[in-house]
Amino acid sequence: MPEQRATSPYDALLLLSFGGPEGPDDVVPFLRNVTRGRGIPEERLKEVGQHYFLFGGVSPINEQNRVLLEALRKDFAENGLELPVYWGNRNWAPYLTDTLREMTRDGRRRVAVLATSAYASYSGCRQYRENLADALATLVDEGLEPPRVDKLRHYFNHPGFVRPVAESVLASLADLPEEVREGAHLAFTTHSVPVAAADTSGRVEDHGDGGAYVAQHLDVARLIADTVREETGVEHPWRLVYQSRSGAPHIPWLEPDICDHLEALHGAGAPAVVMVPIGFVSDHMEVLYDLDTEAAAKAAELGLPVRRSATVGADERFVGAVRDLLLERAATERGRPVERCALGALGPSHDVCPVGCCPARAPRPAAAGADSPYA
């Protein structure tokens, strides 16, 4: 294989995602998996499950991952990468442990992992690494010799992630009535997390007010807002806002909430809003419910025109970015010089999470980092 397409030392790619229910009977068991160890009452799980029941008990995330999986396999084949692509979830079938067991039995010895979360945070990075460590420990207990796993770097500022989102924002603006288009505000949304988790996200040197989590989202929002200005000649006001809060009321979480923000914008006379879910890779349940259902209903109540831009999904540029990330990491592992693609002010992220990066709520082993028990 030519050097620029060499995937060695990797012999497989693992698409690692959150997972979601695929029918009404799956909803509560799925939510039990998500909240295991937190003591969430069954009644609360059934209440949260109503979001899924509005959509027939089916989360779109698994089907979206199937589409992405096939797009990756097709792209790899077309670009001469002879590398199998597997898929495993943290919270629903196909479960991560089952997939890693299959990979082990298929003889895979070195696996690159793409998590469907683009940013640094406990829930978006380290928790995936903890789940990897749990799965590897299970395989060791079964007498298997699991592969080494390496998580690909954060890709929030890769052109293949940023540019499709920017183009979608332009399309959403163009879809607004002409009389409100120029004055439209951009509301960049992402998952709210506890303030304490945000402040300790990223490397230790990145800890502080909002940590790497907020800084990375702000960098992407600026990139997209700048692209919109360059393409349209209009400076649209924008703000980073949050959605999908799920914690106890007494614990501070990142704010403002998208619905509160829509109310504030309407009160200030904003003529229209484009909601931009930069924190999400695909249009899964938190996009469909929290934005397309709940926030859209709030906007309708206010009489505020809104549009919601698309996530990257399986856009061919994002698929190409995954290939770039894989080849970049493979070259680095072989000791080859490599150009790392990154837009904005923050530059490319680290390959290996250092000690103290996005610390756990309680000490737990995490794979694919400097503190991994699995070298």
XYZ file of C-alpha atoms in Angstrom:
375
model
C 0.000 0.000 0.000
C 1.373 3.516 -0.834
C 2.624 5.362 2.247
C -0.123 8.008 2.096
C -2.797 5.274 2.305
C -1.049 3.021 4.801
C -3.183 2.144 7.825
C -0.491 0.142 9.652
C -0.256 -0.517 12.596
C -4.069 -0.584 12.643
C -5.972 -3.584 11.398
C -9.492 -2.296 12.133
C -11.538 0.815 12.852
C -14.204 0.773 15.558
C -17.129 3.201 15.300
C -18.062 3.758 18.950
C -21.380 5.420 19.725
C -23.965 5.983 22.443
C -26.708 3.667 21.201
C -30.468 4.013 21.400
C -33.711 2.010 21.628
C -35.178 0.520 18.475
C -38.713 -0.119 19.724
C -41.078 0.717 22.614
C -40.011 -2.311 24.664
C -36.381 -1.153 24.487
C -36.903 2.330 25.929
C -36.835 1.749 29.705
C -34.124 -0.970 29.565
C -32.028 1.405 27.459
C -32.504 4.212 29.968
C -31.540 1.813 32.763
C -28.260 1.202 30.933
C -27.640 4.927 30.510
C -28.312 5.748 34.173
C -26.906 2.615 35.811
C -25.399 3.349 39.229
C -27.111 6.734 39.641
C -30.160 5.537 41.572
C -32.679 7.049 39.144
C -36.228 5.922 40.079
C -38.141 3.800 37.560
C -40.881 6.446 37.427
C -38.361 9.044 36.275
C -37.093 6.695 33.564
C -40.634 6.227 32.268
C -41.110 9.997 32.290
C -37.948 10.573 30.238
C -38.971 7.678 27.989
C -41.968 9.696 26.811
C -39.562 11.590 24.552
C -38.827 8.331 22.757
C -42.443 7.173 22.714
C -43.338 10.305 20.723
C -41.211 8.751 17.971
C -42.538 5.202 18.276
C -39.956 4.230 20.897
C -37.210 4.402 18.279
C -34.123 6.573 18.532
C -32.748 7.499 15.113
C -29.139 7.168 16.284
C -28.676 3.483 15.460
C -29.945 3.865 11.888
C -27.766 6.954 11.469
C -24.775 4.930 12.632
C -25.611 2.181 10.137
C -25.590 4.788 7.374
C -22.272 6.197 8.601
C -20.825 2.691 8.915
C -21.647 1.875 5.296
C -20.375 5.260 4.127
C -17.047 4.641 5.879
C -16.707 1.176 4.380
C -17.482 2.527 0.908
C -15.059 5.436 1.277
C -12.276 3.162 2.533
C -12.750 0.775 -0.375
C -12.799 3.591 -2.931
C -9.604 5.056 -1.478
C -7.679 1.802 -1.262
C -7.839 1.342 2.527
C -8.099 -2.376 3.198
C -9.380 -1.974 6.719
C -12.568 -3.481 8.201
C -14.922 -1.154 10.061
C -16.846 -2.424 13.103
C -19.544 -0.751 15.189
C -20.251 -0.928 18.919
C -22.406 1.075 21.357
C -22.060 2.012 24.993
C -25.708 1.586 25.956
C -27.516 -0.632 23.426
C -26.943 -3.328 20.851
C -24.551 -3.832 19.231
C -22.853 -3.548 22.613
C -19.209 -2.481 22.784
C -18.108 -5.606 24.659
C -19.748 -7.899 22.089
C -18.111 -6.008 19.230
C -14.657 -6.110 20.827
C -15.120 -9.824 21.467
C -15.945 -10.302 17.776
C -12.902 -8.254 16.778
C -10.688 -10.312 19.077
C -11.949 -13.560 17.596
C -11.409 -12.099 14.108
C -7.751 -11.651 15.006
C -7.705 -7.844 15.240
C -4.704 -6.742 17.296
C -4.580 -2.925 16.983
C -7.799 -0.923 16.691
C -8.379 2.764 15.985
C -11.548 4.059 17.650
C -13.772 6.862 16.366
C -16.201 8.105 19.036
C -19.296 9.912 17.783
C -18.499 12.857 20.040
C -16.331 15.646 18.691
C -15.370 17.536 21.849
C -13.447 17.128 25.096
C -15.546 16.382 28.182
C -16.086 13.602 30.681
C -19.254 12.319 28.988
C -17.938 12.959 25.483
C -14.489 11.412 25.851
C -13.333 9.881 29.133
C -16.584 7.987 29.696
C -16.099 6.337 26.303
C -12.577 5.450 27.389
C -13.886 4.004 30.659
C -16.365 1.882 28.719
C -13.519 0.646 26.529
C -11.553 -0.322 29.645
C -14.571 -2.126 31.110
C -15.058 -4.083 27.897
C -11.388 -5.012 27.640
C -11.397 -6.167 31.284
C -14.388 -8.400 30.567
C -12.569 -10.030 27.665
C -9.471 -10.600 29.799
C -11.673 -12.224 32.458
C -13.001 -14.522 29.717
C -9.462 -15.644 28.929
C -9.199 -13.680 25.681
C -6.319 -11.450 24.620
C -8.068 -8.289 23.423
C -6.562 -5.829 20.951
C -4.917 -2.548 21.850
C -7.285 0.362 21.257
C -6.334 3.938 20.333
C -8.988 6.656 20.286
C -8.715 9.106 17.387
C -8.331 12.752 18.372
C -11.145 15.268 18.799
C -12.342 16.499 15.415
C -14.521 19.503 16.308
C -12.324 21.822 14.228
C -11.550 19.514 11.315
C -12.671 21.080 8.003
C -14.720 17.969 7.246
C -16.785 18.634 10.368
C -16.982 22.446 10.256
C -17.681 23.116 6.587
C -20.790 20.933 6.177
C -22.311 22.586 9.249
C -21.507 26.065 7.928
C -23.149 25.246 4.603
C -26.224 23.989 6.405
C -26.460 27.263 8.340
C -26.350 29.153 5.054
C -29.144 26.956 3.708
C -31.236 27.534 6.849
C -30.785 31.289 6.580
C -31.810 31.176 2.924
C -34.952 29.288 3.940
C -36.109 32.088 6.260
C -38.539 34.693 4.924
C -36.570 37.429 3.227
C -37.917 40.154 5.514
C -36.398 38.526 8.628
C -33.326 36.852 7.131
C -30.753 39.599 7.500
C -31.526 40.208 11.165
C -31.612 36.545 12.142
C -29.609 35.444 15.166
C -27.555 32.228 15.270
C -28.028 30.038 18.358
C -25.231 27.473 18.487
C -26.423 24.613 20.684
C -24.715 21.778 22.486
C -25.414 19.415 25.357
C -25.365 21.114 28.728
C -23.063 19.515 31.293
C -22.439 20.298 34.978
C -20.350 23.435 35.359
C -17.813 21.457 37.403
C -17.436 18.933 34.567
C -17.009 21.695 32.009
C -14.392 23.473 34.121
C -12.250 20.306 34.330
C -12.638 19.264 30.682
C -9.563 18.830 28.511
C -5.943 18.714 29.625
C -5.073 20.029 33.081
C -3.625 23.189 31.524
C -6.993 23.784 29.807
C -8.975 23.594 33.057
C -10.675 26.757 34.238
C -13.830 28.658 33.380
C -15.651 26.292 31.029
C -12.496 24.300 30.308
C -11.805 22.876 26.886
C -15.488 21.993 26.406
C -16.685 25.585 26.200
C -13.531 26.853 24.473
C -13.825 24.274 21.677
C -17.499 25.014 21.050
C -16.848 28.752 21.006
C -14.053 28.240 18.480
C -16.344 26.277 16.155
C -19.152 28.813 16.547
C -16.780 31.642 15.584
C -15.566 29.699 12.552
C -19.117 29.144 11.324
C -20.258 32.705 12.062
C -17.211 34.029 10.181
C -17.977 31.758 7.221
C -21.566 33.006 7.133
C -20.366 36.614 7.198
C -17.886 35.972 4.395
C -20.503 34.218 2.255
C -23.411 36.602 2.844
C -21.813 39.905 3.782
C -24.024 39.964 6.885
C -22.771 39.892 10.484
C -25.347 37.744 12.273
C -25.391 38.026 16.090
C -24.666 34.679 17.733
C -24.348 32.944 21.071
C -23.421 29.504 22.391
C -26.397 28.045 24.284
C -27.258 24.691 25.806
C -29.887 21.971 25.752
C -30.739 18.542 27.178
C -30.009 19.270 30.842
C -30.701 16.131 32.890
C -29.190 16.742 36.331
C -30.525 17.604 39.756
C -31.817 21.206 40.057
C -29.354 22.135 42.832
C -26.287 21.299 40.705
C -25.159 24.173 38.419
C -25.178 23.269 34.719
C -24.082 25.313 31.722
C -26.634 27.948 30.679
C -28.604 29.519 29.033
C -31.006 26.839 27.894
C -32.095 27.142 24.269
C -35.757 27.752 25.172
C -34.815 30.506 27.637
C -32.563 31.995 24.978
C -35.388 32.048 22.430
C -37.573 33.900 24.937
C -34.796 36.427 25.587
C -34.188 36.996 21.886
C -37.889 37.474 21.223
C -38.107 39.950 24.102
C -35.163 41.867 22.639
C -36.840 42.083 19.238
C -34.861 39.511 17.268
C -36.776 38.838 14.031
C -35.691 35.185 13.556
C -33.293 32.518 14.819
C -31.324 29.666 13.252
C -30.581 26.915 15.759
C -27.236 25.269 14.980
C -26.584 21.962 16.845
C -22.788 22.077 16.668
C -22.456 19.746 19.647
C -23.929 16.740 17.845
C -22.688 14.525 15.023
C -26.126 13.341 13.850
C -29.808 14.231 14.144
C -30.465 11.874 17.041
C -33.136 12.100 19.751
C -31.736 15.115 21.572
C -31.866 17.051 18.316
C -35.290 15.755 17.274
C -36.924 16.290 20.664
C -35.075 19.150 22.361
C -34.790 21.293 19.233
C -37.287 20.129 16.601
C -40.047 19.479 19.153
C -39.535 21.425 22.391
C -37.625 24.486 21.147
C -39.705 24.671 17.966
C -42.882 24.679 20.091
C -41.485 27.504 22.231
C -40.669 29.521 19.101
C -44.176 28.930 17.733
C -45.659 30.080 21.043
C -43.589 33.265 20.792
C -44.355 33.798 17.112
C -40.606 33.725 16.414
C -39.515 32.305 13.038
C -36.879 29.592 13.548
C -34.959 27.139 11.427
C -32.732 24.266 12.558
C -29.596 23.496 10.575
C -28.504 19.916 9.936
C -25.728 17.990 11.646
C -22.926 16.391 9.608
C -24.359 12.844 9.708
C -22.749 10.856 6.913
C -21.782 13.849 4.780
C -19.010 12.733 2.449
C -16.690 15.446 3.788
C -17.110 14.157 7.328
C -16.520 10.603 6.133
C -13.371 11.860 4.432
C -12.332 13.543 7.675
C -12.553 10.198 9.487
C -10.260 8.695 6.856
C -7.858 11.621 7.316
C -7.852 11.167 11.100
C -7.152 7.461 10.765
C -4.285 7.908 8.298
C -2.870 10.785 10.357
C -2.793 8.693 13.536
C -1.416 5.649 11.708
C 1.436 7.717 10.272
C 2.161 9.188 13.703
C 2.309 5.704 15.247
C 4.806 4.702 12.545
C 6.940 7.743 13.388
C 6.194 9.539 10.109
C 5.755 13.331 9.816
C 2.156 14.272 9.145
C 0.138 17.424 8.470
C -2.811 17.689 10.862
C -5.925 19.413 9.533
C -7.516 21.909 11.913
C -9.302 25.236 11.531
C -9.632 28.037 14.070
C -7.435 29.210 16.912
C -7.015 26.040 18.969
C -5.135 23.818 16.537
C -5.308 20.010 16.364
C -6.084 18.119 19.564
C -3.762 15.679 21.280
C -3.685 12.016 20.225
C -3.380 10.547 23.719
C -5.396 11.943 26.616
C -2.941 12.890 29.378
C -3.376 12.129 33.061
C -5.944 14.488 34.569
C -7.745 15.061 31.262
C -11.542 15.239 31.825
C -11.284 13.525 35.233
C -13.846 10.943 36.267
C -16.501 11.538 38.909
C -14.891 8.644 40.784
C -11.589 6.939 39.934
C -12.107 4.312 37.223
C -9.718 2.765 34.686
C -9.865 4.294 31.214
C -8.325 2.847 28.063
C -6.619 4.726 25.208
C -4.967 7.346 27.407
C -1.712 8.016 29.226
C -3.189 6.349 32.317
C -4.527 3.298 30.458
C -3.950 -0.112 32.081
C -3.936 -1.568 28.539
C -0.770 -0.536 26.720
